[in-house]
Amino acid sequence: AVTVAVAVVVGVILGRELGSRDRNVAPAATSAAAPMPATPAPLTAGVSLVRRVGTREQPLTTGAQVAPGDRLSMFVRGSDSMFVYVLDEDATGEVYGLFPIPGLAPANPLQASTEHRLPGDLGNEVFYWTVTSAGERESIIAIGSRTPIRELEEAIAHFPRATPGKP
């Protein structure tokens, strides 16, 4: 069995509009005070990583052991619609793109207040991430954002990707 550090980290990034505002510029003087734009509530998400054992789902926690052949899924529910990216980093520093996977549903953006199973489904068939080799420690990282993170999407395009039907 392989010891896996399941570091399920939900990176919550507020929309680019918040980060791109220049906070150092004073507003122009007007005769009436301009209303301040409403700040959206923080984006939150619940995430759990599970192993499929027969017909049951078994939660995985930090330090859980997995072995080649184990089938894994992640359940994600966000407070708002969000773009989700799931990555796996192994002990050697190799990074793999686990979600999104073209052709599977759901696809980004994931709808708010709905529990989504990742990596997803193709028609009526549920797909899992299948552990294909023994390693040491691995980290599963989930990142959520209200808007697409283009720089991350470009980086993921160069990572080895999870693909249905292939290890």
mmCIF file of C-alpha atoms in Angstrom, residues 30 39 41 43 52 57 59 62 95 102 104 108 119 124 149 165:
data_model
loop_
_atom_site.group_PDB
_atom_site.id
_atom_site.type_symbol
_atom_site.label_atom_id
_atom_site.label_comp_id
_atom_site.label_asym_id
_atom_site.label_seq_id
_atom_site.Cartn_x
_atom_site.Cartn_y
_atom_site.Cartn_z
ATOM 1 C CA THR A 30 -18.410 64.771 -6.992
ATOM 2 C CA THR A 39 -18.162 43.152 -2.230
ATOM 3 C CA ALA A 41 -19.360 37.150 -0.076
ATOM 4 C CA LEU A 43 -16.310 31.894 -2.030
ATOM 5 C CA ARG A 52 -14.777 3.425 -4.086
ATOM 6 C CA GLU A 57 -17.709 5.260 -0.745
ATOM 7 C CA PRO A 59 -13.655 8.838 2.948
ATOM 8 C CA THR A 62 -4.516 12.863 5.385
ATOM 9 C CA VAL A 95 2.307 17.325 -11.241
ATOM 10 C CA PRO A 102 -12.499 17.314 -21.620
ATOM 11 C CA LEU A 104 -16.690 14.492 -19.006
ATOM 12 C CA ASN A 108 -16.305 24.185 -15.588
ATOM 13 C CA PRO A 119 -13.656 13.560 -12.294
ATOM 14 C CA ASN A 124 -24.293 6.986 -17.760
ATOM 15 C CA ILE A 149 -7.610 31.238 -14.022
ATOM 16 C CA GLY A 165 -9.578 4.729 -20.466
#
